Amino acid sequence: MNSHQTIQMQPSLTTTEIITILCGCEQTLRFVQASPNYKEIEASERFSTSNDLRLGDAVQALMEIHEAILDIEFYSQV
């Protein structure tokens, strides 16, 4: 693969598109998190991650990233 092909493969997203994708991911994760089956899985004593993370942590991270982007957008307009 040459450098020209590599450049074409890199996505070019607007800030609005990035926010839309992040919000969609957040909503999808919330949907999974609300699922009775997922709640059962996460409640299992065998459920473990290397950093003791839960799906709620991923939702929180996406919310914080979204807010940081909005802050940048707001302050760049002032």
PDB file of C-alpha atoms in Angstrom:
ATOM      1  CA  MET A   1       0.000   0.000   0.000  1.00  0.00           C
ATOM      2  CA  ASN A   2       1.459   3.358  -0.965  1.00  0.00           C
ATOM      3  CA  SER A   3       1.072   6.638   0.937  1.00  0.00           C
ATOM      4  CA  HIS A   4      -1.637   7.856  -1.445  1.00  0.00           C
ATOM      5  CA  GLN A   5      -3.808   4.826  -0.640  1.00  0.00           C
ATOM      6  CA  THR A   6      -3.204   5.306   3.096  1.00  0.00           C
ATOM      7  CA  ILE A   7      -4.398   8.909   2.945  1.00  0.00           C
ATOM      8  CA  GLN A   8      -7.582   7.877   1.142  1.00  0.00           C
ATOM      9  CA  MET A   9      -8.393   5.298   3.829  1.00  0.00           C
ATOM     10  CA  GLN A  10      -8.282   7.820   6.685  1.00  0.00           C
ATOM     11  CA  PRO A  11     -11.799   8.997   7.532  1.00  0.00           C
ATOM     12  CA  SER A  12     -12.493  12.684   7.239  1.00  0.00           C
ATOM     13  CA  LEU A  13     -15.222  13.543   9.722  1.00  0.00           C
ATOM     14  CA  THR A  14     -16.685  16.886  10.636  1.00  0.00           C
ATOM     15  CA  THR A  15     -17.100  17.776  14.291  1.00  0.00           C
ATOM     16  CA  THR A  16     -20.846  17.284  13.907  1.00  0.00           C
ATOM     17  CA  GLU A  17     -20.304  13.800  12.488  1.00  0.00           C
ATOM     18  CA  ILE A  18     -17.929  12.924  15.329  1.00  0.00           C
ATOM     19  CA  ILE A  19     -20.454  14.077  17.922  1.00  0.00           C
ATOM     20  CA  THR A  20     -23.236  12.158  16.173  1.00  0.00           C
ATOM     21  CA  ILE A  21     -21.172   8.963  16.183  1.00  0.00           C
ATOM     22  CA  LEU A  22     -20.186   9.393  19.838  1.00  0.00           C
ATOM     23  CA  CYS A  23     -23.811  10.014  20.846  1.00  0.00           C
ATOM     24  CA  GLY A  24     -24.927   6.971  18.869  1.00  0.00           C
ATOM     25  CA  CYS A  25     -22.316   4.830  20.627  1.00  0.00           C
ATOM     26  CA  GLU A  26     -23.395   6.197  23.990  1.00  0.00           C
ATOM     27  CA  GLN A  27     -27.057   5.439  23.308  1.00  0.00           C
ATOM     28  CA  THR A  28     -26.217   1.947  22.037  1.00  0.00           C
ATOM     29  CA  LEU A  29     -24.206   1.193  25.174  1.00  0.00           C
ATOM     30  CA  ARG A  30     -27.033   2.516  27.373  1.00  0.00           C
ATOM     31  CA  PHE A  31     -29.436   0.232  25.513  1.00  0.00           C
ATOM     32  CA  VAL A  32     -27.180  -2.774  26.149  1.00  0.00           C
ATOM     33  CA  GLN A  33     -26.658  -1.703  29.767  1.00  0.00           C
ATOM     34  CA  ALA A  34     -30.437  -1.627  30.347  1.00  0.00           C
ATOM     35  CA  SER A  35     -30.870  -5.140  28.988  1.00  0.00           C
ATOM     36  CA  PRO A  36     -31.859  -7.673  31.655  1.00  0.00           C
ATOM     37  CA  ASN A  37     -29.492 -10.198  30.079  1.00  0.00           C
ATOM     38  CA  TYR A  38     -26.545  -7.802  30.261  1.00  0.00           C
ATOM     39  CA  LYS A  39     -27.401  -6.871  33.860  1.00  0.00           C
ATOM     40  CA  GLU A  40     -27.282 -10.562  34.709  1.00  0.00           C
ATOM     41  CA  ILE A  41     -23.917 -10.962  32.972  1.00  0.00           C
ATOM     42  CA  GLU A  42     -22.391  -7.941  34.709  1.00  0.00           C
ATOM     43  CA  ALA A  43     -23.748  -9.048  38.097  1.00  0.00           C
ATOM     44  CA  SER A  44     -22.032 -12.418  37.807  1.00  0.00           C
ATOM     45  CA  GLU A  45     -19.193 -12.946  40.262  1.00  0.00           C
ATOM     46  CA  ARG A  46     -17.203 -14.277  37.302  1.00  0.00           C
ATOM     47  CA  PHE A  47     -17.549 -10.996  35.370  1.00  0.00           C
ATOM     48  CA  SER A  48     -14.175  -9.315  35.477  1.00  0.00           C
ATOM     49  CA  THR A  49     -12.112  -6.893  33.430  1.00  0.00           C
ATOM     50  CA  SER A  50      -8.431  -6.103  33.839  1.00  0.00           C
ATOM     51  CA  ASN A  51      -9.255  -2.645  35.260  1.00  0.00           C
ATOM     52  CA  ASP A  52     -12.517  -3.558  37.015  1.00  0.00           C
ATOM     53  CA  LEU A  53     -14.489  -1.611  34.396  1.00  0.00           C
ATOM     54  CA  ARG A  54     -18.201  -1.772  33.730  1.00  0.00           C
ATOM     55  CA  LEU A  55     -20.242  -0.644  30.735  1.00  0.00           C
ATOM     56  CA  GLY A  56     -21.228   2.470  32.675  1.00  0.00           C
ATOM     57  CA  ASP A  57     -17.577   3.520  32.653  1.00  0.00           C
ATOM     58  CA  ALA A  58     -17.559   3.471  28.849  1.00  0.00           C
ATOM     59  CA  VAL A  59     -20.769   5.522  28.763  1.00  0.00           C
ATOM     60  CA  GLN A  60     -19.236   8.034  31.184  1.00  0.00           C
ATOM     61  CA  ALA A  61     -16.073   8.296  29.080  1.00  0.00           C
ATOM     62  CA  LEU A  62     -18.096   8.984  25.922  1.00  0.00           C
ATOM     63  CA  MET A  63     -20.138  11.633  27.747  1.00  0.00           C
ATOM     64  CA  GLU A  64     -16.962  13.358  28.947  1.00  0.00           C
ATOM     65  CA  ILE A  65     -15.401  13.290  25.477  1.00  0.00           C
ATOM     66  CA  HIS A  66     -18.616  14.693  23.982  1.00  0.00           C
ATOM     67  CA  GLU A  67     -18.642  17.488  26.557  1.00  0.00           C
ATOM     68  CA  ALA A  68     -14.964  18.284  25.910  1.00  0.00           C
ATOM     69  CA  ILE A  69     -15.661  18.605  22.177  1.00  0.00           C
ATOM     70  CA  LEU A  70     -18.607  20.897  22.867  1.00  0.00           C
ATOM     71  CA  ASP A  71     -16.394  23.031  25.122  1.00  0.00           C
ATOM     72  CA  ILE A  72     -13.798  23.371  22.369  1.00  0.00           C
ATOM     73  CA  GLU A  73     -16.512  24.303  19.882  1.00  0.00           C
ATOM     74  CA  PHE A  74     -17.966  26.885  22.280  1.00  0.00           C
ATOM     75  CA  TYR A  75     -14.636  28.529  23.108  1.00  0.00           C
ATOM     76  CA  SER A  76     -13.517  28.577  19.482  1.00  0.00           C
ATOM     77  CA  GLN A  77     -16.608  30.663  18.645  1.00  0.00           C
ATOM     78  CA  VAL A  78     -16.034  33.234  21.415  1.00  0.00           C
TER      79      VAL A  78
END
